[in-house]
Amino acid sequence: MMDWMRKRRPLMLIVVLPTLLTALYLYVIAADQYQTEAHFVIQSSTGTSMPMSIGDVFGFSGPVSSSQSQAMGVSDYLGSQEAVDTLQKQMNLVQIFRRPEADMLSKLHPADPTPERLHDYYEGRVKTRYNRDTGISTLEVRAFRPGDSYALIQRLLTLGEERVNQLNQRSYNDAVRNAQRQVDEAEQNARDIEARMTAYRQGNADVDPTVSGVQQSSLLTQIEGSLASARSQLALMGTMIDHNSPQYRAMQQRVSALEAEVGRQKGKLTGSGSTVASRLGGYEDLKVRQAFAAKRYEVASAALEKARDTARRQSLYLLRIVDPSMPVKALYPKRAETLLTVFLSLLVAYSIGWLIVAGVREHTA
């Protein structure tokens, strides 16, 4: 037996001994690791998720859509340093990855790792994958305790939902920002016009020049009617009584007074200076500006509501397709598969080395 082993010492040292050491570690030292997984999609509020493009069907990639980009962004975020820092604050990842039952080769080292070291270890325990063909993201979490893996994956899904909400809020703000600015400008313009109209009314001591103009015209019409009647009476009296009589002279004075009043009222209406006509022109200009400002505000408000509605309809949310479950059986380490892989790899390496050595010996013989 000893002679057989001595003759096959290279085989024992290269294949058998490392395989036995690996078996010792896997079956005696290595700690059980429990894995759980969840599947989710990023879907819009209209019920559509990321469709497969024609390029995907024929095996080449086309431009990445906005929804695909956001879905991949969420998957990327769950594996990022930012997510690790958040989980460390909320769940103490270092403690989870350094459980007492963890073996020395599998647990996190050192006890107070740097953020970069913690992230590197986290990437070996948390996997996120995004499938462009189906739009489904897969999240896998592995830990030394079933409860740890389940709590960790639930918290990761919550972080994913929070990130989607942040993306929605950012997209909503971007969509309505320009429309809101238009509304604010239209509202400020309407206020400026109203202030100018108030100042115009106060400066001219006239609430509404349009009404004043109507009243002034009505008054002028009445006076002109009285003047026409007085002239008729004066003409009739001139055929009946002496022009030097007191009655005739009184009627002449009345006609003269009415003529003077008609001239004065016409001056108020259309003369120079601060007349109704001059006030009416400025007032009508302000009225047109006020109507335009009101219409502009109405259009801007409608555009804002439309932008808000469009942004709401384009909002996304995280839809869980497969919820995580509490793991019962340890899936890692895969002892039999790992041991067989190590043995076969060492055996192949030994065989290749033996063939090389045998060929060299044959050529030198």
Coordinates of C-alpha atoms in Angstrom, one line a residue:
M1 CA 0.0 0.0 0.0
M2 CA 2.8 2.4 0.9
D3 CA 4.7 1.5 -2.3
W4 CA 1.5 2.2 -4.3
M5 CA 1.1 5.6 -2.7
R6 CA 4.8 6.4 -3.0
K7 CA 4.6 5.6 -6.8
R8 CA 1.6 7.9 -7.1
R9 CA 2.8 10.7 -4.9
P10 CA 2.2 13.4 -7.5
L11 CA -1.4 12.2 -7.9
M12 CA -1.9 12.2 -4.2
L13 CA -0.4 15.7 -3.7
I14 CA -2.1 17.3 -6.7
V15 CA -5.5 15.6 -6.8
V16 CA -6.3 13.5 -3.8
L17 CA -5.0 15.7 -1.0
P18 CA -6.6 19.0 -2.2
T19 CA -9.9 17.1 -2.8
L20 CA -9.8 15.8 0.7
L21 CA -9.1 19.2 2.2
T22 CA -11.9 20.7 0.1
A23 CA -14.3 17.9 1.4
L24 CA -13.2 18.6 5.0
Y25 CA -14.0 22.3 4.6
L26 CA -17.3 21.8 2.8
Y27 CA -18.7 19.1 5.0
V28 CA -17.2 20.0 8.4
I29 CA -16.3 23.7 8.4
A30 CA -18.4 25.5 5.8
A31 CA -21.5 27.2 7.2
D32 CA -24.9 26.8 5.6
Q33 CA -26.1 29.7 3.6
Y34 CA -29.8 30.4 2.9
Q35 CA -31.0 32.0 -0.3
T36 CA -34.3 33.6 -1.3
E37 CA -35.3 35.4 -4.5
A38 CA -38.0 37.6 -5.9
H39 CA -39.0 38.7 -9.4
F40 CA -40.5 42.1 -10.2
V41 CA -41.2 44.3 -13.2
I42 CA -41.3 48.1 -13.5
Q43 CA -44.7 48.8 -15.0
S44 CA -46.5 52.0 -16.0
S45 CA -49.8 53.1 -14.5
T46 CA -51.5 52.4 -17.9
G47 CA -50.7 48.7 -17.4
T48 CA -47.9 48.4 -19.9
S49 CA -44.4 47.2 -19.1
M50 CA -41.2 47.2 -21.2
P51 CA -42.0 45.6 -24.6
M52 CA -39.5 43.6 -26.5
S53 CA -38.1 45.5 -29.4
I54 CA -37.7 44.2 -32.9
G55 CA -33.9 44.3 -32.4
D56 CA -34.3 41.9 -29.5
V57 CA -36.3 39.6 -31.6
F58 CA -33.6 39.3 -34.3
G59 CA -30.8 39.2 -31.8
F60 CA -29.4 42.8 -31.9
S61 CA -30.1 45.6 -29.5
G62 CA -31.9 48.7 -30.5
P63 CA -32.1 52.0 -28.5
V64 CA -33.0 51.5 -24.9
S65 CA -36.4 52.9 -24.1
S66 CA -37.0 55.2 -21.1
S67 CA -39.0 52.6 -19.2
Q68 CA -36.2 50.0 -19.8
S69 CA -33.6 52.5 -18.7
Q70 CA -35.5 53.1 -15.5
A71 CA -36.0 49.4 -14.8
M72 CA -32.3 48.8 -15.3
G73 CA -31.6 51.8 -13.2
V74 CA -33.6 50.3 -10.3
S75 CA -31.7 47.0 -10.6
D76 CA -28.4 48.8 -10.7
Y77 CA -29.4 50.9 -7.7
L78 CA -30.1 47.7 -5.6
G79 CA -26.5 46.7 -6.2
S80 CA -25.0 50.1 -5.7
Q81 CA -22.8 51.6 -2.9
E82 CA -25.7 53.9 -2.0
A83 CA -28.0 50.9 -1.3
V84 CA -25.3 49.3 0.8
D85 CA -24.9 52.4 2.9
T86 CA -28.6 52.7 3.4
L87 CA -28.9 49.0 4.4
Q88 CA -26.0 49.3 6.8
K89 CA -27.7 52.2 8.5
Q90 CA -31.1 50.4 8.7
M91 CA -30.2 46.8 9.2
N92 CA -26.4 46.6 10.2
L93 CA -25.2 44.6 7.2
V94 CA -21.8 43.9 8.9
Q95 CA -23.6 42.1 11.7
I96 CA -25.7 40.1 9.3
F97 CA -22.6 39.0 7.3
R98 CA -20.6 38.2 10.4
R99 CA -23.0 35.9 12.2
P100 CA -21.4 33.5 14.8
E101 CA -22.3 30.4 12.8
A102 CA -20.5 31.8 9.7
D103 CA -17.2 30.1 9.0
M104 CA -13.9 32.0 8.7
L105 CA -13.7 31.7 4.9
S106 CA -17.3 32.8 4.2
K107 CA -17.9 35.6 6.7
L108 CA -17.1 39.2 6.1
H109 CA -13.6 40.4 7.0
P110 CA -12.6 42.5 8.8
A111 CA -15.0 43.3 11.7
D112 CA -15.0 47.0 10.8
P113 CA -14.7 47.0 7.0
T114 CA -14.4 50.0 4.8
P115 CA -17.5 50.9 2.7
E116 CA -15.8 49.7 -0.4
R117 CA -14.9 46.3 1.2
L118 CA -18.5 45.9 2.5
H119 CA -19.8 46.7 -1.0
D120 CA -17.5 44.1 -2.6
Y121 CA -18.7 41.4 -0.1
Y122 CA -22.3 42.5 -0.6
E123 CA -22.0 41.9 -4.4
G124 CA -21.2 38.3 -3.6
R125 CA -24.3 37.9 -1.5
V126 CA -26.9 40.0 -3.4
K127 CA -27.4 39.5 -7.1
T128 CA -29.7 41.6 -9.4
R129 CA -30.4 40.7 -13.0
Y130 CA -32.5 42.4 -15.6
N131 CA -33.9 40.5 -18.6
R132 CA -34.5 42.8 -21.6
D133 CA -36.6 40.2 -23.4
T134 CA -39.2 39.9 -20.6
G135 CA -38.6 43.1 -18.7
I136 CA -38.4 41.0 -15.5
S137 CA -35.8 41.8 -12.8
T138 CA -34.5 39.0 -10.5
L139 CA -33.2 39.7 -7.1
E140 CA -31.3 37.0 -5.1
V141 CA -30.1 37.3 -1.5
R142 CA -28.0 34.9 0.4
A143 CA -27.2 35.0 4.2
F144 CA -26.2 32.7 7.0
R145 CA -29.7 32.7 8.6
P146 CA -33.0 32.2 6.9
G147 CA -34.5 35.2 8.7
D148 CA -31.6 37.5 7.6
S149 CA -32.0 36.6 3.9
Y150 CA -35.8 37.1 4.1
A151 CA -35.6 40.4 5.9
L152 CA -32.8 41.7 3.6
I153 CA -34.7 40.9 0.4
Q154 CA -37.9 42.5 1.8
R155 CA -36.0 45.6 2.6
L156 CA -34.3 45.7 -0.8
L157 CA -37.7 45.5 -2.5
T158 CA -38.9 48.4 -0.3
L159 CA -35.8 50.4 -1.4
G160 CA -36.6 49.6 -5.0
E161 CA -40.2 50.8 -4.6
E162 CA -38.9 54.0 -2.9
R163 CA -36.5 54.6 -5.8
V164 CA -39.3 54.1 -8.3
N165 CA -41.4 56.7 -6.4
Q166 CA -38.4 59.1 -6.5
L167 CA -38.1 58.6 -10.2
N168 CA -41.8 59.2 -10.6
Q169 CA -41.6 62.4 -8.5
R170 CA -38.6 63.6 -10.5
S171 CA -40.3 62.9 -13.8
Y172 CA -43.5 64.6 -12.6
N173 CA -41.6 67.7 -11.5
D174 CA -39.7 67.9 -14.8
A175 CA -43.0 67.4 -16.8
V176 CA -45.0 70.1 -15.0
R177 CA -42.1 72.6 -14.3
N178 CA -42.3 74.4 -17.6
A179 CA -46.2 74.4 -17.6
Q180 CA -46.2 75.8 -14.0
R181 CA -43.8 78.5 -15.0
Q182 CA -46.1 79.6 -17.8
V183 CA -49.0 79.7 -15.4
D184 CA -47.0 81.8 -12.9
E185 CA -46.0 84.2 -15.7
A186 CA -49.6 84.5 -16.9
E187 CA -50.9 85.0 -13.4
Q188 CA -48.3 87.7 -12.7
N189 CA -49.2 89.4 -16.0
A190 CA -52.9 89.4 -15.1
R191 CA -52.0 91.0 -11.7
D192 CA -49.9 93.7 -13.3
I193 CA -52.7 94.6 -15.7
E194 CA -55.2 94.7 -12.9
A195 CA -52.9 97.0 -10.9
R196 CA -52.5 99.3 -13.9
M197 CA -56.2 99.4 -14.4
T198 CA -56.8 100.3 -10.7
A199 CA -54.1 103.0 -10.9
Y200 CA -55.8 104.3 -14.1
R201 CA -59.2 104.5 -12.4
Q202 CA -57.8 106.3 -9.4
G203 CA -55.7 108.7 -11.5
N204 CA -58.8 109.7 -13.6
A205 CA -61.3 109.5 -10.8
D206 CA -63.5 107.4 -13.0
V207 CA -64.4 103.8 -12.2
D208 CA -65.5 103.0 -15.7
P209 CA -64.9 105.5 -18.6
T210 CA -67.2 103.4 -20.8
V211 CA -70.2 103.9 -18.5
S212 CA -69.2 107.6 -18.1
G213 CA -69.1 108.0 -21.9
V214 CA -72.6 106.6 -22.2
Q215 CA -73.9 108.8 -19.5
Q216 CA -72.2 111.9 -21.0
S217 CA -73.6 111.1 -24.4
S218 CA -77.1 110.6 -22.9
L219 CA -76.8 113.9 -21.1
L220 CA -75.7 115.7 -24.2
T221 CA -78.6 114.3 -26.2
Q222 CA -81.0 115.5 -23.6
I223 CA -79.5 119.0 -23.6
E224 CA -79.5 119.1 -27.4
G225 CA -83.2 118.1 -27.3
S226 CA -84.0 120.9 -24.9
L227 CA -82.0 123.3 -27.1
A228 CA -84.0 122.3 -30.2
S229 CA -87.3 122.8 -28.3
A230 CA -86.2 126.2 -27.0
R231 CA -85.2 127.3 -30.5
S232 CA -88.6 126.2 -31.8
Q233 CA -90.4 128.2 -29.0
L234 CA -88.2 131.2 -29.7
A235 CA -89.0 131.1 -33.4
L236 CA -92.7 130.8 -32.7
M237 CA -92.6 133.7 -30.1
G238 CA -90.9 135.9 -32.7
T239 CA -93.9 135.7 -34.9
M240 CA -96.3 136.6 -32.2
I241 CA -94.7 139.1 -29.9
D242 CA -92.2 142.0 -30.1
H243 CA -88.5 140.9 -30.0
N244 CA -87.9 143.5 -27.3
S245 CA -90.5 142.0 -25.0
P246 CA -89.2 140.5 -21.7
Q247 CA -90.6 137.1 -22.6
Y248 CA -88.8 137.0 -25.9
R249 CA -85.5 138.1 -24.3
A250 CA -85.9 135.5 -21.6
M251 CA -86.3 132.8 -24.2
Q252 CA -83.3 134.1 -26.1
Q253 CA -81.2 133.8 -22.9
R254 CA -82.5 130.3 -22.4
V255 CA -81.4 129.3 -25.9
S256 CA -78.0 130.9 -25.4
A257 CA -77.6 129.1 -22.1
L258 CA -78.5 125.8 -23.7
E259 CA -76.1 126.4 -26.6
A260 CA -73.3 127.2 -24.1
E261 CA -74.1 124.0 -22.1
V262 CA -74.1 121.9 -25.3
G263 CA -70.7 123.3 -26.2
R264 CA -69.4 122.6 -22.7
Q265 CA -70.7 119.0 -22.7
K266 CA -69.3 118.3 -26.1
G267 CA -65.9 119.6 -24.8
K268 CA -66.1 117.1 -21.9
L269 CA -66.9 114.3 -24.3
T270 CA -64.5 114.9 -27.2
G271 CA -62.5 118.0 -26.6
S272 CA -58.9 118.4 -25.7
G273 CA -57.4 117.6 -22.3
S274 CA -58.9 115.1 -19.8
T275 CA -62.0 114.2 -21.7
V276 CA -64.2 111.1 -21.7
A277 CA -62.9 110.2 -25.2
S278 CA -59.2 110.4 -24.1
R279 CA -59.9 108.4 -20.9
L280 CA -61.9 105.9 -22.8
G281 CA -59.0 105.1 -25.2
G282 CA -56.5 104.2 -22.5
Y283 CA -59.2 102.3 -20.6
E284 CA -60.2 100.2 -23.6
D285 CA -56.5 99.4 -24.2
L286 CA -56.2 98.1 -20.6
K287 CA -59.5 96.2 -21.1
V288 CA -58.0 94.4 -24.2
R289 CA -54.8 93.6 -22.3
Q290 CA -56.9 92.3 -19.4
A291 CA -58.9 90.1 -21.6
F292 CA -55.7 88.8 -23.3
A293 CA -54.1 88.1 -19.9
A294 CA -57.2 86.2 -18.7
K295 CA -57.2 84.1 -21.9
R296 CA -53.5 83.5 -21.5
Y297 CA -53.9 82.4 -17.9
E298 CA -56.8 80.1 -18.9
V299 CA -54.7 78.4 -21.7
A300 CA -51.7 78.1 -19.4
S301 CA -53.8 76.5 -16.6
A302 CA -55.3 74.0 -19.1
A303 CA -51.8 73.1 -20.3
L304 CA -50.7 72.6 -16.7
E305 CA -53.5 70.2 -16.0
K306 CA -52.8 68.3 -19.2
A307 CA -49.1 68.1 -18.2
R308 CA -50.0 66.8 -14.8
D309 CA -52.4 64.2 -16.2
T310 CA -49.9 63.0 -18.7
A311 CA -47.2 62.7 -16.0
R312 CA -49.6 60.7 -13.8
R313 CA -50.4 58.4 -16.6
Q314 CA -46.7 57.8 -17.4
S315 CA -45.8 57.1 -13.8
L316 CA -44.2 53.8 -13.0
Y317 CA -44.5 51.4 -10.1
L318 CA -42.7 48.2 -9.0
L319 CA -44.9 45.1 -9.4
R320 CA -43.9 42.0 -7.6
I321 CA -44.3 38.9 -9.8
V322 CA -42.8 36.4 -7.4
D323 CA -42.7 37.4 -3.7
P324 CA -39.8 36.1 -1.6
S325 CA -40.4 33.3 0.8
M326 CA -38.7 32.3 4.0
P327 CA -36.0 29.8 3.1
V328 CA -36.1 26.4 4.8
K329 CA -33.2 24.5 3.3
A330 CA -29.7 25.8 2.9
L331 CA -28.8 25.9 -0.8
Y332 CA -25.2 26.9 -0.3
P333 CA -22.5 25.8 -0.3
K334 CA -23.3 23.3 -3.0
R335 CA -21.1 20.7 -1.4
A336 CA -21.4 17.7 -3.8
E337 CA -21.2 19.9 -7.0
T338 CA -18.3 21.9 -5.6
L339 CA -16.3 18.8 -4.5
L340 CA -16.9 17.1 -7.9
T341 CA -15.8 20.2 -9.8
V342 CA -12.7 20.5 -7.7
F343 CA -11.8 16.9 -8.2
L344 CA -12.4 16.8 -11.9
S345 CA -10.5 20.1 -12.4
L346 CA -7.5 18.8 -10.4
L347 CA -7.6 15.5 -12.3
V348 CA -7.7 17.2 -15.7
A349 CA -4.8 19.5 -14.6
Y350 CA -2.8 16.4 -13.4
S351 CA -3.5 14.5 -16.6
I352 CA -2.4 17.4 -18.8
G353 CA 0.8 17.8 -16.6
W354 CA 1.4 14.0 -16.8
L355 CA 1.1 14.0 -20.6
I356 CA 3.5 17.0 -20.9
V357 CA 6.1 15.3 -18.6
A358 CA 5.7 12.0 -20.5
G359 CA 6.2 13.7 -23.8
V360 CA 9.3 15.4 -22.6
R361 CA 10.8 12.2 -21.2
E362 CA 10.1 10.4 -24.5
H363 CA 11.9 13.1 -26.5
T364 CA 14.9 13.1 -24.2
A365 CA 15.2 9.3 -24.1

